[in-house]
Coordinates of C-alpha atoms in Angstrom, one line a residue:
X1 CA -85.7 11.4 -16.4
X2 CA -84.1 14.5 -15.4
X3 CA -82.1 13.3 -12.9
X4 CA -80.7 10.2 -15.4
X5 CA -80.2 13.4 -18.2
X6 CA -78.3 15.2 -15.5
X7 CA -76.1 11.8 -14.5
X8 CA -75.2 11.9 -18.4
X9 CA -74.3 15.1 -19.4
X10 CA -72.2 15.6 -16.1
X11 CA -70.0 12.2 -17.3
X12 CA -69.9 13.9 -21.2
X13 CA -68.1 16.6 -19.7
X14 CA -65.9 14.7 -17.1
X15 CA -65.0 12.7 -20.3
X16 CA -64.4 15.6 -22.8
X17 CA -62.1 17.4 -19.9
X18 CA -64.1 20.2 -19.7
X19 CA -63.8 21.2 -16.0
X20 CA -63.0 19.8 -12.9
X21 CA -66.3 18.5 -10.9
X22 CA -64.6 19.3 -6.7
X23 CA -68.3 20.6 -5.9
X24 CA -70.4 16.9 -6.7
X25 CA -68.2 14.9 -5.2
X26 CA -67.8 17.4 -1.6
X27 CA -71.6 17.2 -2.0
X28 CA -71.9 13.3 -2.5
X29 CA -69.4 13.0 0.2
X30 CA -72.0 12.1 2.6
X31 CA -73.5 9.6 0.8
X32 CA -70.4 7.4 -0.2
X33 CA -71.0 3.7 1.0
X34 CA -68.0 2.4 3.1
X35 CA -68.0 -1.3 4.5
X36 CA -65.8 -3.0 6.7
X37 CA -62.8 -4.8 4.6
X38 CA -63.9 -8.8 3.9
X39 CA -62.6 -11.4 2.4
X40 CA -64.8 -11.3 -0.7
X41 CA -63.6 -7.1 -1.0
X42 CA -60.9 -5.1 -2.4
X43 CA -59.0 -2.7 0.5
X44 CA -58.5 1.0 -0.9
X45 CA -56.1 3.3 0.4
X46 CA -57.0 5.3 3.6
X47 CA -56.2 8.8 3.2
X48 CA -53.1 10.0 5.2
X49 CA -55.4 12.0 7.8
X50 CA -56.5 8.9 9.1
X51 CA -55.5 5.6 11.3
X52 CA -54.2 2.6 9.4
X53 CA -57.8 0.7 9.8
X54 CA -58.4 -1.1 6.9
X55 CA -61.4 0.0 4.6
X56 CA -63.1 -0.8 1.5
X57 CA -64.8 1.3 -0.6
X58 CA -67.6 0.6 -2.8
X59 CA -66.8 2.4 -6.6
X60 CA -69.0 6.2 -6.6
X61 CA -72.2 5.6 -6.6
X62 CA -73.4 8.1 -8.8
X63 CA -72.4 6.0 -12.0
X64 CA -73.6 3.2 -13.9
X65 CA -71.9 0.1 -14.5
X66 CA -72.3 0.6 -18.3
X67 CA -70.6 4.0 -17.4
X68 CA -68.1 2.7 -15.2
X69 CA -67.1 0.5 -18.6
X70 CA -67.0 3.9 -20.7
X71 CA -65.0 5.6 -17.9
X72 CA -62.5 2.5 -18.4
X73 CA -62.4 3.0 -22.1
X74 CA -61.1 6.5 -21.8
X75 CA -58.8 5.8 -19.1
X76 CA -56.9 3.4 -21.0
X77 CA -57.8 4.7 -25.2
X78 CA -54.6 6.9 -26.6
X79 CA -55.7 9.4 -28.3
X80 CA -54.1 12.8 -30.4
X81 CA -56.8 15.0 -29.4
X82 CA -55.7 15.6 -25.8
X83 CA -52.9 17.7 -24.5
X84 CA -50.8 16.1 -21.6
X85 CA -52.3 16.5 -18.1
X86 CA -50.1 19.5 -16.8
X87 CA -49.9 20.0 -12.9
X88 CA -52.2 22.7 -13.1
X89 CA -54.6 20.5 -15.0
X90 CA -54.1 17.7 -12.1
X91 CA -54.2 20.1 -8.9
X92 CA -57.9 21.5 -10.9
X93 CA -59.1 17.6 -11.1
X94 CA -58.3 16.7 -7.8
X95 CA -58.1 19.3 -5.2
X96 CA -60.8 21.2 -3.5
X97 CA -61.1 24.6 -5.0
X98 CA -62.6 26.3 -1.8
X99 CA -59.6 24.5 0.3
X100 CA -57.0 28.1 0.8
X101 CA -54.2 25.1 2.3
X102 CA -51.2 24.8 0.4
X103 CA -50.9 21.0 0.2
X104 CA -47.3 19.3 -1.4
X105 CA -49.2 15.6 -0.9
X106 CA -52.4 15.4 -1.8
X107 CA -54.5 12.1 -1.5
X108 CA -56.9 11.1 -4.1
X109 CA -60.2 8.8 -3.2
X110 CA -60.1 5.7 -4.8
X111 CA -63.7 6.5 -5.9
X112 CA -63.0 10.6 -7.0
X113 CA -64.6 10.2 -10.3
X114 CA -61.9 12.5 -12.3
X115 CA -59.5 9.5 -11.9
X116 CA -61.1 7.7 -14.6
X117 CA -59.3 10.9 -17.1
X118 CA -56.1 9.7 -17.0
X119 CA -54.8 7.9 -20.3
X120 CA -51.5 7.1 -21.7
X121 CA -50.0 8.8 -25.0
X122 CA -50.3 7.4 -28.3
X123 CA -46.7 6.4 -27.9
X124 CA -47.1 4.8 -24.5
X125 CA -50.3 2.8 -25.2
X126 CA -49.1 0.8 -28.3
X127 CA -45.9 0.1 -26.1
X128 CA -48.3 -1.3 -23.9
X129 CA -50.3 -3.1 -26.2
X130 CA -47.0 -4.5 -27.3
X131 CA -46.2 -5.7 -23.7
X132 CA -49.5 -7.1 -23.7
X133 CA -48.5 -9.4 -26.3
X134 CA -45.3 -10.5 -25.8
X135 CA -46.3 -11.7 -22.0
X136 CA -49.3 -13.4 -23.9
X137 CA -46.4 -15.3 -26.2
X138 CA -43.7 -16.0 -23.1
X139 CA -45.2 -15.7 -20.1
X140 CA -47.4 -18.0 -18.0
X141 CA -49.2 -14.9 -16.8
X142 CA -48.7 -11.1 -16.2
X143 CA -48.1 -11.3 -13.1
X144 CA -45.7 -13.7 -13.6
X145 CA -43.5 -11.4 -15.4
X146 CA -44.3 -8.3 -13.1
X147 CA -43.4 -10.1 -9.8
X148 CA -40.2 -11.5 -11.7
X149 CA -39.3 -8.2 -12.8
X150 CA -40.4 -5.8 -10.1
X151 CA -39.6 -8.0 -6.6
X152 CA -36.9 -10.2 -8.2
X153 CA -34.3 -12.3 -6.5
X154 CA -33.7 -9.4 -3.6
X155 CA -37.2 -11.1 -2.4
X156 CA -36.8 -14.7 -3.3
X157 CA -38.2 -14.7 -7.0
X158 CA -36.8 -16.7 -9.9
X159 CA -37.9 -17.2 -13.6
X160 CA -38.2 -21.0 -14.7
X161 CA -39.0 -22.5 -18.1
X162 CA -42.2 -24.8 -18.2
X163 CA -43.4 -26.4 -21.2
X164 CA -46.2 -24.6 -22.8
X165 CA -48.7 -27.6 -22.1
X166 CA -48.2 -29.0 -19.1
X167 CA -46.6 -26.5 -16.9
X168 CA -46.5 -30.0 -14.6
X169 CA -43.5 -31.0 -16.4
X170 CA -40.1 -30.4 -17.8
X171 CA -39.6 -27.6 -15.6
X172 CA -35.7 -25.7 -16.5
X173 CA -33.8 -23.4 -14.5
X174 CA -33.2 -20.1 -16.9
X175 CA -30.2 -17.4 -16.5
X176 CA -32.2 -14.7 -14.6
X177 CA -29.8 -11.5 -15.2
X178 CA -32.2 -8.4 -16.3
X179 CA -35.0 -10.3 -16.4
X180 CA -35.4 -8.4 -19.8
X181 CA -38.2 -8.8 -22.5
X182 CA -36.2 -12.5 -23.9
X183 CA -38.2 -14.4 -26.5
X184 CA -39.1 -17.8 -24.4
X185 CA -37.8 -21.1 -26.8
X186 CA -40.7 -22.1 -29.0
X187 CA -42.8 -24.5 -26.6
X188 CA -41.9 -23.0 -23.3
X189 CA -42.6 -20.5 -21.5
X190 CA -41.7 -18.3 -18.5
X191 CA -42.7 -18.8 -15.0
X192 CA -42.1 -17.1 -11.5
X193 CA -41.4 -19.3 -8.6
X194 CA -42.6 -18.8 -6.2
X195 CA -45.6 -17.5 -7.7
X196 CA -47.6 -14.7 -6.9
X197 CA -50.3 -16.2 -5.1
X198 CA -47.4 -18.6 -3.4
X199 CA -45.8 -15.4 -2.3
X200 CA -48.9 -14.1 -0.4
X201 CA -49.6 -17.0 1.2
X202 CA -46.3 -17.2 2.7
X203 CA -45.9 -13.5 3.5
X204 CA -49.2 -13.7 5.3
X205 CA -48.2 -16.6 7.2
X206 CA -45.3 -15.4 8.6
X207 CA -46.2 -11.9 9.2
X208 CA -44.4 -9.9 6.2
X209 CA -44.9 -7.2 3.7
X210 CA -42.9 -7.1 0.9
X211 CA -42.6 -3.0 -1.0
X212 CA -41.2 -2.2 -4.1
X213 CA -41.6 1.4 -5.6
X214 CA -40.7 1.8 -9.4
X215 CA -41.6 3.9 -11.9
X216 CA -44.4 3.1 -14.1
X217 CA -43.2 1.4 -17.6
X218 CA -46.2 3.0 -19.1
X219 CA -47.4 6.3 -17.3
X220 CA -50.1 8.3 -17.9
X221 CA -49.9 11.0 -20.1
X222 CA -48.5 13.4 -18.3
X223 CA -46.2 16.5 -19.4
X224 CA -42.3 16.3 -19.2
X225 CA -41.3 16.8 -15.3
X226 CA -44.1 15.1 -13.7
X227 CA -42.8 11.4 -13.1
X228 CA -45.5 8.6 -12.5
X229 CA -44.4 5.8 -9.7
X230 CA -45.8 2.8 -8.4
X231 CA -45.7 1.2 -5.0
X232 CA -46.3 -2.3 -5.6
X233 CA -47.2 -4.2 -2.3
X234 CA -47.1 -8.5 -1.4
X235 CA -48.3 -10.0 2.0
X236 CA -49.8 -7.6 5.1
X237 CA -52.3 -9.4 7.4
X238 CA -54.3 -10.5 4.6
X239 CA -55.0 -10.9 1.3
X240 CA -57.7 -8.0 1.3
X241 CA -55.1 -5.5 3.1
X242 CA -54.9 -2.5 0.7
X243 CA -52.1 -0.1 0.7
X244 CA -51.8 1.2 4.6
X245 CA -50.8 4.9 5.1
X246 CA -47.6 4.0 7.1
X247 CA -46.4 2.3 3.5
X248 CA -47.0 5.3 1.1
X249 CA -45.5 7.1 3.5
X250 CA -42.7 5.3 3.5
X251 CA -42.8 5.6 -0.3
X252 CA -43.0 9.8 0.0
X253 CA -39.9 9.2 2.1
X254 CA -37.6 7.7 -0.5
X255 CA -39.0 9.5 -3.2
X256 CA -37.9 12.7 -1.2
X257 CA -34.7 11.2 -0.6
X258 CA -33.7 10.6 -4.5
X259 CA -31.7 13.0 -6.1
X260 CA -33.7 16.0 -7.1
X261 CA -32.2 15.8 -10.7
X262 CA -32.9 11.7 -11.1
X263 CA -36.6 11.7 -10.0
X264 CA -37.3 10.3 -13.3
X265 CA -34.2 8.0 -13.7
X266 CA -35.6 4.0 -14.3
X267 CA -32.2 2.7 -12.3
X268 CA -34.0 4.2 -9.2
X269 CA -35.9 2.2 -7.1
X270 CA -36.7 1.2 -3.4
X271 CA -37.6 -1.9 -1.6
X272 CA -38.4 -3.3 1.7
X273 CA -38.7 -6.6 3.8
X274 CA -41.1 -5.7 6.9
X275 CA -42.4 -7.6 9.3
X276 CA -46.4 -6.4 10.6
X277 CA -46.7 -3.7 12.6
X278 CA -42.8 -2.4 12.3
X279 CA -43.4 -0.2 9.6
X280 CA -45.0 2.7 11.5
X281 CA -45.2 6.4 11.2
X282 CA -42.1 6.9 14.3
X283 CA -42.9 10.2 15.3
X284 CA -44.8 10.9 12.5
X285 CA -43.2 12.0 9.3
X286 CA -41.3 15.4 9.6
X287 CA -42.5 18.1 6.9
X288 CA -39.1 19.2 5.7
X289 CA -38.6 15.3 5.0
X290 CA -41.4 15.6 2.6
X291 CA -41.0 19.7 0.9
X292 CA -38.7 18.4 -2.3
X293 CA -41.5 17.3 -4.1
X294 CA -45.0 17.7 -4.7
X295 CA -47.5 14.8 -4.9
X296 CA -51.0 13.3 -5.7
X297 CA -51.5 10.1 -4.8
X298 CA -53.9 7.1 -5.2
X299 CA -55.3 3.6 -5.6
X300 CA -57.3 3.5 -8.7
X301 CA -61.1 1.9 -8.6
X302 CA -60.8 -2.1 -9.7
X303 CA -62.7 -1.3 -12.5
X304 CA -59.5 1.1 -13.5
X305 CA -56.9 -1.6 -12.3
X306 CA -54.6 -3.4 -15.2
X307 CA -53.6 -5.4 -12.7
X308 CA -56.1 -6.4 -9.9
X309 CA -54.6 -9.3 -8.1
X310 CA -51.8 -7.1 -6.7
X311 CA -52.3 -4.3 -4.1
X312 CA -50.0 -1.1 -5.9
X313 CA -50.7 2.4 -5.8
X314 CA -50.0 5.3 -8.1
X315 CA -47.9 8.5 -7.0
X316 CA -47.3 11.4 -9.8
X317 CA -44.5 13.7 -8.4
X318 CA -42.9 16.6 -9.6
X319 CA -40.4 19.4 -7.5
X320 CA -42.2 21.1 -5.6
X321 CA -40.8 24.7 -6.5
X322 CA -41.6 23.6 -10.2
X323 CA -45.4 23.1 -9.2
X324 CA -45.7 26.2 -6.8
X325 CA -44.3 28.1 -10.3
X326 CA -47.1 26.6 -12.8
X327 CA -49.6 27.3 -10.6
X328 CA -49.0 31.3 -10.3
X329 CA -46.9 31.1 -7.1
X330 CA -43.2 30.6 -5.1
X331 CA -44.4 30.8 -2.1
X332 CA -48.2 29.3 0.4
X333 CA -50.7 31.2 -1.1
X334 CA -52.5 34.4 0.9
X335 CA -55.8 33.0 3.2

């Protein structure tokens, strides 16, 4: 009883926001479960420290499912009660408190409890919601839309027309430019070709990864001059292949390389056609290539994931003099 009273009122607080909880998860470190990455298992994303083995990890432990629904709830419920997450409230949330290092990029466990806080604005969330809706009306699927949109014809993708029901027949070739949010005709709707799961497949086959890195249409709620990013990821050596290290930090490259003053511009993306095992770290990554910004990192839980079927990770960046000035300093901290 008191240990179930305990498990409660330490979620009530994570959910009001009340502090930052660095000291239960360094002490349930130990007891994390880790398995080999199977078939029937989603792949996380390995922290940077570490080779590019493939992992899975199971979601923490030390909550319920019923609470892991709640945590889900609060991730993804607007509300007018909360102030935007500053990068002082982030670096409390998610970094070590006993840990003197000054780090820029900072990796977040897939199964760090705190990640379950992050929510959208009011504003963002019923843009969302409208999203939602309009894919429901004119799209065969989300991730129809998304791999349309996001990969495009740089990787081979096309939008098609199939009749609404029997997406077997009348298939029509649409005009493709912007791939914006067009109304499909009234008993049609949109369709990617190849599709998603078409896509892997043949990635996989051959040996490819295909990378895009965007920014988020709907970000978290986060205050003006951080910018939220995703790295979305097709293909690997299998379908359970996570997000390696050598691809985010490919993704910390070009972010570093935009211009300091467009970090948040939309027209800005990056993409990449790799074949296995060419993508690698080449030397390592230098650290003045990666001092413009400052970072946190992460592959949410699947019980946090929008979209599941799709390996992506999140990356909230902000300049890194900017984040050294919020949190009381311009220059590494004393030891």
């Amino acid at each position: 009883i008191v240990s179930a009273l305990a498990k409660s009122s330490s979620f009530a607080r994570r959910a009001a926001f009340v502090a930052p909880i660095h000291h239960r998860v360094s002490e349930n470190a130990s007891t994390q479960k880790r398995q080999r990455c199977t078939a029937a298992s989603l792949n996380h994303l390995r922290p940077p420290y570490h080779s590019s083995q493939r992992y899975c990890t199971t979601v923490f432990n030390n909550v319920n499912a019923n609470n892991c629904e709640e945590a889900s709830r609060i991730a993804y419920t607007a509300t007018n009660e909360l102030n935007s997450f500053t990068w002082s409230d982030i670096t409390d949330l998610f970094t070590d408190p006993n840990d003197s290092e000054d780090k820029t990029n900072n990796y977040i466990p897939s199964d760090h409890p705190n990640l379950a806080l992050f929510r959208r604005s009011t504003t963002a969330q019923d843009l969302y919601e409208e999203h939602k809706h309009y894919l429901s009306n004119n799209w065969k699927s989300p991730y129809d839309y998304l791999v349309c949109s996001k990969f495009g014809e740089e990787f081979g993708f096309k939008k098609e027309l199939i009749k609404d029901d029997d997406p077997g027949l009348d298939k029509v070739t649409c005009n493709t430019e912007g791939n914006g949010l067009s109304p499909s005709p009234e008993g049609f709707k949109y369709h990617c070709i190849p599709s998603l799961s078409q896509a892997s497949d043949y990635t996989i086959q051959n040996g490819m990864t295909y990378l895009k890195l965007v920014l988020n249409d709907f970000p978290y709620d986060v205050q003006a001059g951080i910018h939220h990013w995703c790295l979305w990821k097709i293909g690997g050596t299998c379908r359970t292949e996570g997000i390696l290290r050598e691809e985010l930090l490919w993704a910390l490259r070009e972010l570093n390389s935009y211009p300091s003053d467009g970090i948040g511009c939309s027209s800005l993306s990056s993409s990449l056609i790799v074949k296995q095992n060419e993508l690698t770290e080449s030397e390592s990554v230098a650290a003045s290539s990666l001092d413009k910004l400052s970072t946190f990192y992460w592959v949410n839980p699947p019980h946090l994931q929008s979209m599941p079927e799709i390996h992506h990770a999140h990356i909230l960046c902000t300049p890194a003099d900017e984040s050294k000035k919020e949190n009381g300093f311009s220059s590494p901290p004393p030891v």
